[in-house]
Short mmCIF file of C-alpha atoms and ligand atoms in Angstrom, two decimals:
data_model
loop_
_atom_site.label_atom_id
_atom_site.label_comp_id
_atom_site.label_asym_id
_atom_site.label_seq_id
_atom_site.Cartn_x
_atom_site.Cartn_y
_atom_site.Cartn_z
CA MET Z 1 -2.20 21.45 -15.04
CA THR Z 2 0.74 22.19 -12.78
CA GLN Z 3 0.11 19.45 -10.26
CA LYS Z 4 1.38 16.00 -11.07
CA LYS Z 5 -1.31 13.27 -11.43
CA VAL Z 6 -1.61 9.95 -9.51
CA LEU Z 7 -4.07 7.33 -10.50
CA THR Z 8 -5.11 4.71 -7.94
CA ILE Z 9 -6.91 1.53 -9.09
CA ALA Z 10 -8.54 0.52 -5.88
CA GLY Z 11 -11.65 -0.25 -3.85
CA THR Z 12 -13.69 2.04 -1.64
CA ASP Z 13 -13.97 1.39 2.14
CA VAL Z 14 -17.27 3.05 3.39
CA SER Z 15 -15.50 3.95 6.74
CA GLY Z 16 -13.17 6.30 4.78
CA GLY Z 17 -9.98 5.05 6.49
CA ALA Z 18 -8.72 2.68 3.75
CA GLY Z 19 -9.08 2.22 0.01
CA TYR Z 20 -9.30 4.90 -2.51
CA ALA Z 21 -10.27 7.59 0.02
CA ALA Z 22 -7.04 7.09 1.91
CA ASP Z 23 -5.15 7.24 -1.26
CA VAL Z 24 -6.67 10.45 -2.76
CA LYS Z 25 -6.51 12.24 0.75
CA THR Z 26 -2.92 11.27 0.88
CA PHE Z 27 -2.05 12.53 -2.64
CA GLU Z 28 -3.85 15.73 -1.88
CA ASP Z 29 -1.67 16.17 1.20
CA HIS Z 30 1.44 15.84 -0.95
CA ASP Z 31 0.11 18.44 -3.28
CA LEU Z 32 -0.70 16.00 -6.12
CA TYR Z 33 -3.90 15.45 -8.08
CA GLY Z 34 -5.41 12.11 -7.25
CA PHE Z 35 -8.02 10.15 -9.05
CA CYS Z 36 -9.40 6.57 -9.03
CA ALA Z 37 -10.53 3.65 -11.13
CA LEU Z 38 -12.85 1.75 -8.67
CA THR Z 39 -12.61 -2.06 -8.46
CA THR Z 40 -14.59 -2.96 -5.47
CA ILE Z 41 -17.04 -1.56 -2.90
CA VAL Z 42 -16.49 -2.73 0.76
CA SER Z 43 -18.86 -2.24 3.55
CA MET Z 44 -18.69 -3.52 7.09
CA ASP Z 45 -21.38 -5.31 9.21
CA PRO Z 46 -21.90 -2.78 11.98
CA ASN Z 47 -22.33 -5.55 14.60
CA THR Z 48 -19.35 -7.69 13.77
CA TRP Z 49 -17.34 -5.50 11.36
CA SER Z 50 -16.72 -8.37 9.06
CA HIS Z 51 -16.01 -7.10 5.58
CA ARG Z 52 -18.48 -7.37 2.76
CA VAL Z 53 -16.72 -7.14 -0.56
CA HIS Z 54 -18.57 -6.37 -3.95
CA HIS Z 55 -16.91 -6.27 -7.22
CA VAL Z 56 -17.31 -3.59 -9.88
CA PRO Z 57 -18.38 -5.32 -13.19
CA LEU Z 58 -15.30 -5.67 -15.48
CA GLU Z 59 -16.82 -3.67 -18.26
CA VAL Z 60 -17.28 -0.84 -15.87
CA LEU Z 61 -13.76 -1.17 -14.80
CA ASP Z 62 -12.63 -1.18 -18.44
CA GLU Z 63 -14.42 2.09 -19.07
CA GLN Z 64 -12.94 3.77 -16.05
CA LEU Z 65 -9.39 2.64 -17.02
CA GLU Z 66 -9.96 4.01 -20.50
CA THR Z 67 -10.86 7.35 -19.10
CA ALA Z 68 -8.14 7.24 -16.42
CA LEU Z 69 -5.34 6.55 -19.03
CA SER Z 70 -6.68 9.41 -21.16
CA LEU Z 71 -5.76 11.70 -18.21
CA SER Z 72 -2.00 10.63 -18.44
CA PRO Z 73 -1.25 9.83 -14.81
CA ASN Z 74 2.47 10.39 -13.75
CA THR Z 75 2.22 7.57 -11.35
CA VAL Z 76 -0.12 4.61 -10.86
CA LYS Z 77 -0.86 2.96 -7.55
CA THR Z 78 -3.01 -0.11 -7.03
CA GLY Z 79 -4.95 -1.09 -3.86
CA MET Z 80 -7.63 -3.91 -3.56
CA LEU Z 81 -7.70 -5.99 -6.77
CA PRO Z 82 -10.04 -8.73 -5.85
CA ASN Z 83 -9.45 -11.34 -8.54
CA GLU Z 84 -7.22 -12.46 -11.50
CA ASP Z 85 -9.30 -10.53 -14.14
CA VAL Z 86 -8.97 -7.29 -12.34
CA ILE Z 87 -5.21 -7.84 -11.81
CA SER Z 88 -4.80 -8.51 -15.59
CA ARG Z 89 -6.77 -5.34 -16.38
CA ALA Z 90 -4.68 -3.26 -13.99
CA SER Z 91 -1.49 -4.67 -15.42
CA GLU Z 92 -2.50 -4.04 -19.01
CA ALA Z 93 -3.39 -0.44 -18.06
CA ILE Z 94 -0.16 0.17 -16.31
CA LYS Z 95 1.80 -1.17 -19.37
CA LYS Z 96 -0.26 1.00 -21.71
CA SER Z 97 0.11 4.17 -19.65
CA ASP Z 98 3.15 6.46 -19.76
CA ALA Z 99 3.39 6.55 -16.03
CA GLU Z 100 6.91 6.86 -14.68
CA PHE Z 101 6.18 4.88 -11.35
CA PHE Z 102 3.96 1.95 -10.43
CA ILE Z 103 3.49 1.45 -6.64
CA PHE Z 104 2.02 -1.89 -5.98
CA ASP Z 105 0.34 -2.41 -2.55
CA PRO Z 106 -0.55 -6.05 -2.78
CA VAL Z 107 -3.71 -5.93 -0.70
CA MET Z 108 -4.66 -9.43 0.28
CA VAL Z 109 -5.99 -8.85 3.89
CA CYS Z 110 -7.85 -6.15 5.77
CA LYS Z 111 -6.76 -5.19 9.25
CA GLY Z 112 -7.99 -7.62 11.94
CA ASP Z 113 -8.78 -10.25 9.23
CA ASP Z 114 -5.94 -12.62 8.48
CA THR Z 115 -7.69 -14.59 5.76
CA VAL Z 116 -6.37 -13.85 2.35
CA LEU Z 117 -9.27 -12.41 0.25
CA ASN Z 118 -8.79 -14.72 -2.60
CA PRO Z 119 -5.74 -17.03 -2.75
CA GLY Z 120 -5.91 -17.13 -6.46
CA VAL Z 121 -4.72 -13.70 -6.78
CA VAL Z 122 -1.21 -14.41 -5.47
CA ASP Z 123 -0.07 -16.20 -8.68
CA SER Z 124 -1.40 -13.43 -10.85
CA MET Z 125 0.31 -10.77 -8.69
CA GLN Z 126 3.61 -12.62 -9.06
CA LYS Z 127 3.37 -12.81 -12.86
CA GLU Z 128 1.64 -9.77 -13.79
CA LEU Z 129 2.28 -6.99 -11.29
CA LEU Z 130 5.58 -7.71 -9.54
CA PRO Z 131 7.61 -7.60 -12.78
CA ILE Z 132 6.39 -4.14 -13.63
CA SER Z 133 6.41 -2.64 -10.12
CA THR Z 134 8.69 0.24 -9.10
CA ILE Z 135 8.14 -0.74 -5.54
CA VAL Z 136 5.86 -3.34 -3.72
CA THR Z 137 4.75 -2.67 -0.17
CA PRO Z 138 3.42 -5.97 1.44
CA ASN Z 139 2.74 -6.36 4.98
CA LEU Z 140 4.09 -9.61 6.64
CA VAL Z 141 1.06 -11.84 5.58
CA GLU Z 142 1.23 -10.56 2.06
CA ALA Z 143 5.11 -10.76 1.86
CA GLY Z 144 4.78 -14.57 3.03
CA ASN Z 145 2.26 -15.16 0.28
CA LEU Z 146 4.16 -13.30 -2.47
CA ALA Z 147 7.40 -15.06 -1.53
CA GLY Z 148 5.76 -18.55 -1.29
CA MET Z 149 6.83 -18.96 2.43
CA LYS Z 150 5.22 -18.90 5.86
CA THR Z 151 4.41 -15.45 7.20
CA PRO Z 152 7.88 -14.19 8.14
CA LYS Z 153 8.11 -13.31 12.01
CA THR Z 154 11.82 -12.43 12.32
CA VAL Z 155 14.13 -9.97 10.66
CA GLU Z 156 16.03 -12.77 8.97
CA GLU Z 157 12.72 -14.30 7.68
CA VAL Z 158 11.66 -10.90 6.35
CA LYS Z 159 14.96 -10.51 4.52
CA GLU Z 160 14.49 -13.92 2.96
CA ALA Z 161 11.02 -13.05 1.76
CA ALA Z 162 12.22 -9.75 0.35
CA LYS Z 163 14.93 -11.49 -1.65
CA LYS Z 164 12.35 -13.98 -3.09
CA ILE Z 165 9.88 -11.20 -3.94
CA TYR Z 166 12.70 -9.21 -5.55
CA GLU Z 167 13.43 -12.06 -7.86
CA TYR Z 168 9.95 -11.47 -9.58
CA GLY Z 169 11.17 -8.14 -10.90
CA PRO Z 170 10.23 -5.13 -8.71
CA LYS Z 171 12.98 -2.48 -8.48
CA TYR Z 172 12.50 -2.10 -4.66
CA VAL Z 173 10.74 -4.00 -1.89
CA VAL Z 174 9.56 -2.65 1.33
CA ILE Z 175 7.99 -5.08 3.84
CA LYS Z 176 5.89 -3.55 6.54
CA GLY Z 177 6.85 -5.40 9.80
CA GLY Z 178 5.09 -2.67 11.80
CA THR Z 179 4.80 -3.76 15.45
CA ASP Z 180 4.68 -7.48 14.62
CA LEU Z 181 8.37 -8.33 14.39
CA GLN Z 182 10.27 -9.41 17.47
CA VAL Z 183 11.94 -6.01 18.01
CA ASP Z 184 11.40 -3.05 20.37
CA GLU Z 185 10.36 -0.57 17.57
CA ALA Z 186 7.93 -0.51 14.73
CA LEU Z 187 10.21 -1.77 11.95
CA ASP Z 188 9.87 -1.90 8.14
CA ILE Z 189 12.55 -3.39 5.94
CA PHE Z 190 13.62 -1.89 2.60
CA TYR Z 191 15.53 -3.82 -0.08
CA ASP Z 192 17.03 -2.53 -3.30
CA GLY Z 193 18.40 -5.80 -4.51
CA GLU Z 194 21.84 -5.19 -2.96
CA SER Z 195 21.33 -3.83 0.52
CA PHE Z 196 18.81 -3.92 3.32
CA TYR Z 197 17.86 -0.92 5.48
CA GLY Z 198 15.62 -0.94 8.67
CA LEU Z 199 13.19 1.90 9.14
CA TYR Z 200 12.50 2.41 12.84
CA ALA Z 201 9.90 4.40 14.71
CA ASP Z 202 8.60 4.23 18.29
CA LYS Z 203 5.74 1.76 18.86
CA LEU Z 204 2.59 3.75 19.78
CA GLU Z 205 0.57 2.88 22.87
CA LYS Z 206 -2.73 3.39 21.26
CA ALA Z 207 -2.73 2.98 17.51
CA TYR Z 208 -5.54 3.98 15.26
CA ASN Z 209 -4.41 1.97 12.43
CA HIS Z 210 -7.32 1.21 9.98
CA GLY Z 211 -6.09 2.51 6.63
CA ALA Z 212 -2.46 2.59 7.52
CA GLY Z 213 -1.37 0.23 4.78
CA CYS Z 214 -3.19 2.12 1.99
CA THR Z 215 -1.90 5.56 3.44
CA PHE Z 216 1.66 4.26 3.60
CA ALA Z 217 1.76 3.04 -0.01
CA ALA Z 218 -0.13 6.22 -1.23
CA ALA Z 219 2.59 8.30 0.60
CA VAL Z 220 5.35 6.27 -1.04
CA ALA Z 221 3.60 6.85 -4.49
CA SER Z 222 3.42 10.60 -3.72
CA ASN Z 223 7.06 10.73 -2.64
CA PHE Z 224 8.30 9.02 -5.82
CA THR Z 225 6.17 11.27 -7.84
CA ASN Z 226 7.56 14.35 -6.17
CA GLY Z 227 11.08 13.14 -6.91
CA LEU Z 228 12.33 11.80 -3.72
CA GLU Z 229 15.06 9.04 -3.89
CA PRO Z 230 13.66 5.62 -3.13
CA LEU Z 231 14.94 5.18 0.45
CA GLU Z 232 14.07 8.73 1.25
CA ALA Z 233 10.59 8.26 -0.32
CA VAL Z 234 9.96 5.32 2.00
CA LYS Z 235 11.29 6.98 5.09
CA ALA Z 236 9.21 9.99 4.58
CA ALA Z 237 6.13 7.80 3.90
CA LYS Z 238 6.74 5.99 7.20
CA ALA Z 239 6.86 9.36 9.13
CA PHE Z 240 3.69 10.38 7.29
CA VAL Z 241 1.78 7.15 8.29
CA ALA Z 242 3.19 6.96 11.82
CA SER Z 243 1.77 10.53 12.40
CA ALA Z 244 -1.47 9.53 10.88
CA ILE Z 245 -1.62 6.43 13.17
CA LYS Z 246 -0.65 8.47 16.18
CA HIS Z 247 -3.37 11.15 15.64
CA GLY Z 248 -6.20 8.96 14.33
CA SER Z 249 -9.43 8.57 15.94
CA GLN Z 250 -11.64 5.86 17.34
CA MET Z 251 -14.84 5.65 15.05
CA ASN Z 252 -16.75 3.04 17.06
CA GLU Z 253 -16.12 0.00 19.16
CA HIS Z 254 -14.65 -1.77 16.17
CA VAL Z 255 -12.37 0.54 14.44
CA GLY Z 256 -9.95 3.27 14.90
CA VAL Z 257 -8.91 5.17 11.65
CA VAL Z 258 -5.77 7.02 10.75
CA ARG Z 259 -5.83 10.79 10.32
CA HIS Z 260 -4.61 11.30 6.91
CA ASN Z 261 -3.44 14.88 7.16
CA ALA Z 262 -1.84 14.68 10.64
CA TYR Z 263 1.68 14.98 9.19
CA ASN Z 264 1.03 18.34 7.78
CA LYS Z 265 -1.54 19.64 10.38
CA VAL Z 266 -0.19 18.21 13.62
CA GLY Z 267 3.41 17.17 13.09
CA THR Z 268 5.88 14.52 12.10
CA VAL Z 269 7.13 11.54 13.90
CA ASP Z 270 10.92 10.56 14.13
CA VAL Z 271 11.97 7.80 11.79
CA GLN Z 272 15.51 6.34 11.93
CA VAL Z 273 17.10 4.48 9.00
CA LYS Z 274 19.95 2.05 9.58
CA PRO Z 275 21.64 -0.64 7.34
CA LEU Z 276 20.58 -4.10 8.33
O1 LIG I 301 -6.58 -1.97 4.26
C1 LIG I 301 -6.82 -2.85 3.10
C2 LIG I 301 -8.09 -2.24 2.31
C3 LIG I 301 -7.83 -1.79 1.01
N1 LIG I 301 -8.92 -1.41 0.24
C4 LIG I 301 -10.18 -1.43 0.67
C5 LIG I 301 -10.48 -1.84 2.05
C6 LIG I 301 -9.40 -2.33 2.81
C7 LIG I 301 -9.65 -2.77 4.23
O2 LIG I 301 -10.74 -2.64 4.77
O3 LIG I 301 -11.73 -1.89 2.45
C8 LIG I 301 -11.25 -0.88 -0.11
#
């Protein structure tokens, strides 16, 4: 096996934009071998696009994790972990594995839906996953929950949230402000425990962004696995996902999905990094 291996512990999204499909497509695009232990099955009501989330039975997850660990992943990433039991299983599996990196995407909300899937998960994430994370990649809502504060809306509030999240033990924190911070560009903020860096890209007029969060975290996982330094890994992941958003497609009246392979097939997008 010459390719390095990345395991994602995640759900499926039947639209193919987010979830494990986004992860595995993104790993493939970084020349990595991707595989998945499935936690949840998500479908959408075609009329309202509200999400219907079904859990994979715990014993079935246990069997998958047993198989997955026997394949010795170099890196583990997590996506949708729907409850405390699944979070504990993921945490145990990561500790048992010899993986060098753990990329924690603390999925709590799906695009367009601001309600946290299950508020009980926040506490488990803080105690069981943040302490073992190489890097955690929350959006603003998720960052507010993990930090125990209101959803941050300004750069100063994001910095405060990053510091609070860092106290739980991850080596790095990157908070995806995206287009929702009160600045002219799409801004994500990286923190290594000492310094803050802003990652800036142009805001896009029409953004096909379903799957963007999963794709960004999967690209971060890929870049760490491929040996990039943390800030470089995050910068390259932002360029990867910005291109995916720019070149995505409208699937129906409800959803526009990212194009996971746009970075390699169409082209990159400029990302600037500046100390904050
Ligand atoms: O984008 C978050 C997300 C993650 N994982 C699965 C999803 C979604 C959103 O729809 O369905 C499986």
